[in-house]
């Protein structure tokens, strides 16, 4: 429990007020980033920096104070751990089940690739770019039917698509 509390604190120290972090279960956490930069390259850099910052912070040593039954004495234990981070890029019309499934696949790919890594996966059936170790990397395509009619929301959704494609491209070129 002490380790999970400290991991949670470290994750929260890496994100902004506009972002959301939650414990998903066991030792898994979910982080949702919002309000990223309009420029595709800049937003890709922002998302990558957040994921790498979380990965780095989680891998720093932990000094955990364990209280004895009488609560007067405690033992300090140093612990080290790493994180395997799966990032999924999605559109607003994807189901939460599918998003979580793809995030889980990306996380397991990070584990299979040697742990302590960030792997990006995306959601859409439009344009397949490549297949990398059984995880498909897809390109998101905006369709006018996705417009909800509120200009600011539609603009934000388009920005998310641009960010997703930049992240996909970045992940694909990093692994070549």
Short mmCIF file of C-alpha atoms in Angstrom, two decimals:
data_model
loop_
_atom_site.label_atom_id
_atom_site.label_comp_id
_atom_site.label_asym_id
_atom_site.label_seq_id
_atom_site.Cartn_x
_atom_site.Cartn_y
_atom_site.Cartn_z
CA UNK A 1 0.00 0.00 0.00
CA UNK A 2 2.81 2.43 0.87
CA UNK A 3 4.44 1.86 -2.51
CA UNK A 4 1.17 2.40 -4.40
CA UNK A 5 0.56 5.65 -2.51
CA UNK A 6 4.04 6.91 -3.37
CA UNK A 7 3.71 5.87 -7.04
CA UNK A 8 0.43 7.76 -7.16
CA UNK A 9 2.10 10.88 -5.73
CA UNK A 10 4.90 10.67 -8.27
CA UNK A 11 2.50 10.28 -11.20
CA UNK A 12 0.46 13.25 -9.99
CA UNK A 13 3.63 15.34 -9.73
CA UNK A 14 4.24 14.73 -13.46
CA UNK A 15 0.87 15.89 -14.76
CA UNK A 16 -0.99 19.18 -14.94
CA UNK A 17 -4.30 20.21 -13.42
CA UNK A 18 -6.00 19.65 -16.82
CA UNK A 19 -4.87 16.00 -16.80
CA UNK A 20 -6.38 13.08 -14.91
CA UNK A 21 -4.71 10.16 -13.13
CA UNK A 22 -6.41 7.22 -11.44
CA UNK A 23 -5.50 3.82 -10.06
CA UNK A 24 -7.09 1.30 -12.40
CA UNK A 25 -6.58 -1.72 -10.19
CA UNK A 26 -3.75 -3.65 -8.63
CA UNK A 27 -0.60 -1.84 -9.65
CA UNK A 28 -2.03 -0.28 -12.83
CA UNK A 29 -2.72 3.41 -13.29
CA UNK A 30 -4.48 5.34 -16.05
CA UNK A 31 -3.45 8.86 -17.06
CA UNK A 32 -5.45 11.01 -19.49
CA UNK A 33 -3.77 14.10 -20.94
CA UNK A 34 -5.82 17.05 -22.09
CA UNK A 35 -5.23 20.52 -23.44
CA UNK A 36 -2.13 19.72 -25.46
CA UNK A 37 -0.51 22.18 -27.87
CA UNK A 38 -2.20 22.92 -31.21
CA UNK A 39 0.94 22.14 -33.23
CA UNK A 40 1.21 18.42 -33.97
CA UNK A 41 4.97 18.18 -33.40
CA UNK A 42 4.78 20.18 -30.16
CA UNK A 43 1.89 18.14 -28.77
CA UNK A 44 3.77 14.94 -29.60
CA UNK A 45 6.75 16.25 -27.68
CA UNK A 46 4.50 17.18 -24.73
CA UNK A 47 2.89 13.74 -24.52
CA UNK A 48 6.21 11.95 -24.91
CA UNK A 49 7.77 14.14 -22.23
CA UNK A 50 4.94 13.38 -19.78
CA UNK A 51 5.18 9.61 -20.35
CA UNK A 52 8.98 9.67 -20.04
CA UNK A 53 8.81 11.86 -16.94
CA UNK A 54 6.39 9.40 -15.30
CA UNK A 55 8.61 6.46 -16.29
CA UNK A 56 11.67 8.20 -14.86
CA UNK A 57 10.00 9.32 -11.61
CA UNK A 58 8.56 5.88 -10.93
CA UNK A 59 12.00 4.28 -11.32
CA UNK A 60 13.64 6.51 -8.68
CA UNK A 61 14.33 4.72 -5.35
CA UNK A 62 11.57 4.67 -2.73
CA UNK A 63 12.24 5.01 1.01
CA UNK A 64 9.23 3.39 2.65
CA UNK A 65 8.66 3.70 6.40
CA UNK A 66 7.01 0.61 7.79
CA UNK A 67 5.50 0.99 11.26
CA UNK A 68 5.64 -1.80 13.80
CA UNK A 69 2.48 -2.87 15.60
CA UNK A 70 3.05 -0.45 18.48
CA UNK A 71 3.44 2.49 16.00
CA UNK A 72 6.37 3.80 18.05
CA UNK A 73 9.15 2.32 15.96
CA UNK A 74 9.49 2.05 12.23
CA UNK A 75 11.76 0.43 9.73
CA UNK A 76 12.82 2.26 6.56
CA UNK A 77 13.06 0.05 3.49
CA UNK A 78 14.54 1.12 0.17
CA UNK A 79 12.67 -0.23 -2.83
CA UNK A 80 13.18 0.14 -6.57
CA UNK A 81 10.72 -0.58 -9.34
CA UNK A 82 10.14 0.29 -12.98
CA UNK A 83 7.09 0.98 -15.10
CA UNK A 84 5.90 -0.33 -18.43
CA UNK A 85 3.73 2.38 -19.96
CA UNK A 86 1.17 1.76 -22.67
CA UNK A 87 -0.12 4.87 -24.39
CA UNK A 88 -3.24 4.70 -26.51
CA UNK A 89 -4.51 7.42 -28.79
CA UNK A 90 -8.24 7.38 -29.41
CA UNK A 91 -11.16 9.32 -30.79
CA UNK A 92 -14.23 10.30 -28.80
CA UNK A 93 -16.43 7.68 -30.47
CA UNK A 94 -14.30 4.68 -29.43
CA UNK A 95 -15.61 2.43 -26.68
CA UNK A 96 -13.90 2.47 -23.31
CA UNK A 97 -13.48 -1.31 -23.55
CA UNK A 98 -11.59 -1.02 -26.84
CA UNK A 99 -9.43 1.85 -25.58
CA UNK A 100 -8.48 -0.07 -22.43
CA UNK A 101 -7.80 -3.23 -24.46
CA UNK A 102 -5.39 -1.36 -26.75
CA UNK A 103 -3.72 0.40 -23.80
CA UNK A 104 -3.27 -2.99 -22.16
CA UNK A 105 -1.75 -4.39 -25.37
CA UNK A 106 0.69 -1.48 -25.54
CA UNK A 107 1.62 -1.94 -21.87
CA UNK A 108 2.29 -5.65 -22.39
CA UNK A 109 4.38 -4.85 -25.47
CA UNK A 110 6.45 -2.50 -23.28
CA UNK A 111 6.91 -5.35 -20.79
CA UNK A 112 7.85 -7.82 -23.53
CA UNK A 113 10.32 -5.32 -24.98
CA UNK A 114 12.37 -5.31 -21.80
CA UNK A 115 10.23 -3.36 -19.33
CA UNK A 116 10.76 0.23 -18.20
CA UNK A 117 9.55 1.49 -21.59
CA UNK A 118 6.81 3.57 -23.20
CA UNK A 119 4.88 2.03 -26.11
CA UNK A 120 2.27 3.92 -28.14
CA UNK A 121 -0.79 2.25 -29.67
CA UNK A 122 -3.75 3.88 -31.42
CA UNK A 123 -7.38 3.27 -32.29
CA UNK A 124 -8.98 3.46 -35.75
CA UNK A 125 -9.49 1.12 -38.63
CA UNK A 126 -8.68 3.62 -41.35
CA UNK A 127 -5.05 3.40 -42.45
CA UNK A 128 -2.67 0.75 -41.12
CA UNK A 129 0.90 2.06 -41.08
CA UNK A 130 2.75 -0.98 -39.79
CA UNK A 131 2.67 -4.00 -37.54
CA UNK A 132 5.31 -4.07 -34.82
CA UNK A 133 5.58 -7.19 -32.65
CA UNK A 134 1.87 -8.03 -33.07
CA UNK A 135 0.61 -4.54 -32.13
CA UNK A 136 -0.89 -2.65 -35.05
CA UNK A 137 0.06 0.98 -35.34
CA UNK A 138 -2.77 2.79 -37.06
CA UNK A 139 -3.29 6.23 -38.56
CA UNK A 140 -6.40 8.09 -37.43
CA UNK A 141 -8.47 9.80 -40.11
CA UNK A 142 -10.93 12.58 -39.32
CA UNK A 143 -14.37 12.25 -40.88
CA UNK A 144 -16.81 15.15 -41.08
CA UNK A 145 -19.43 12.90 -39.50
CA UNK A 146 -17.42 13.18 -36.24
CA UNK A 147 -18.31 16.88 -35.98
CA UNK A 148 -20.69 17.53 -33.09
CA UNK A 149 -21.63 21.03 -34.27
CA UNK A 150 -19.83 22.93 -31.49
CA UNK A 151 -16.81 24.61 -33.20
CA UNK A 152 -14.52 24.66 -30.14
CA UNK A 153 -15.20 20.99 -29.36
CA UNK A 154 -14.76 19.97 -33.00
CA UNK A 155 -11.46 21.88 -33.12
CA UNK A 156 -10.25 20.12 -29.95
CA UNK A 157 -11.19 16.74 -31.42
CA UNK A 158 -9.25 17.52 -34.60
CA UNK A 159 -6.26 18.50 -32.46
CA UNK A 160 -6.50 15.14 -30.68
CA UNK A 161 -6.43 13.38 -34.05
CA UNK A 162 -3.35 15.37 -35.09
CA UNK A 163 -1.65 14.56 -31.78
CA UNK A 164 -2.52 10.89 -32.12
CA UNK A 165 -1.01 10.70 -35.59
CA UNK A 166 2.13 12.53 -34.47
CA UNK A 167 2.54 10.12 -31.55
CA UNK A 168 2.02 7.13 -33.84
CA UNK A 169 4.58 8.43 -36.31
CA UNK A 170 7.04 9.19 -33.53
CA UNK A 171 6.69 5.72 -32.02
CA UNK A 172 7.01 4.09 -35.43
CA UNK A 173 10.16 5.98 -36.39
CA UNK A 174 11.77 5.43 -32.97
CA UNK A 175 11.47 1.66 -33.36
CA UNK A 176 13.01 1.48 -36.83
#
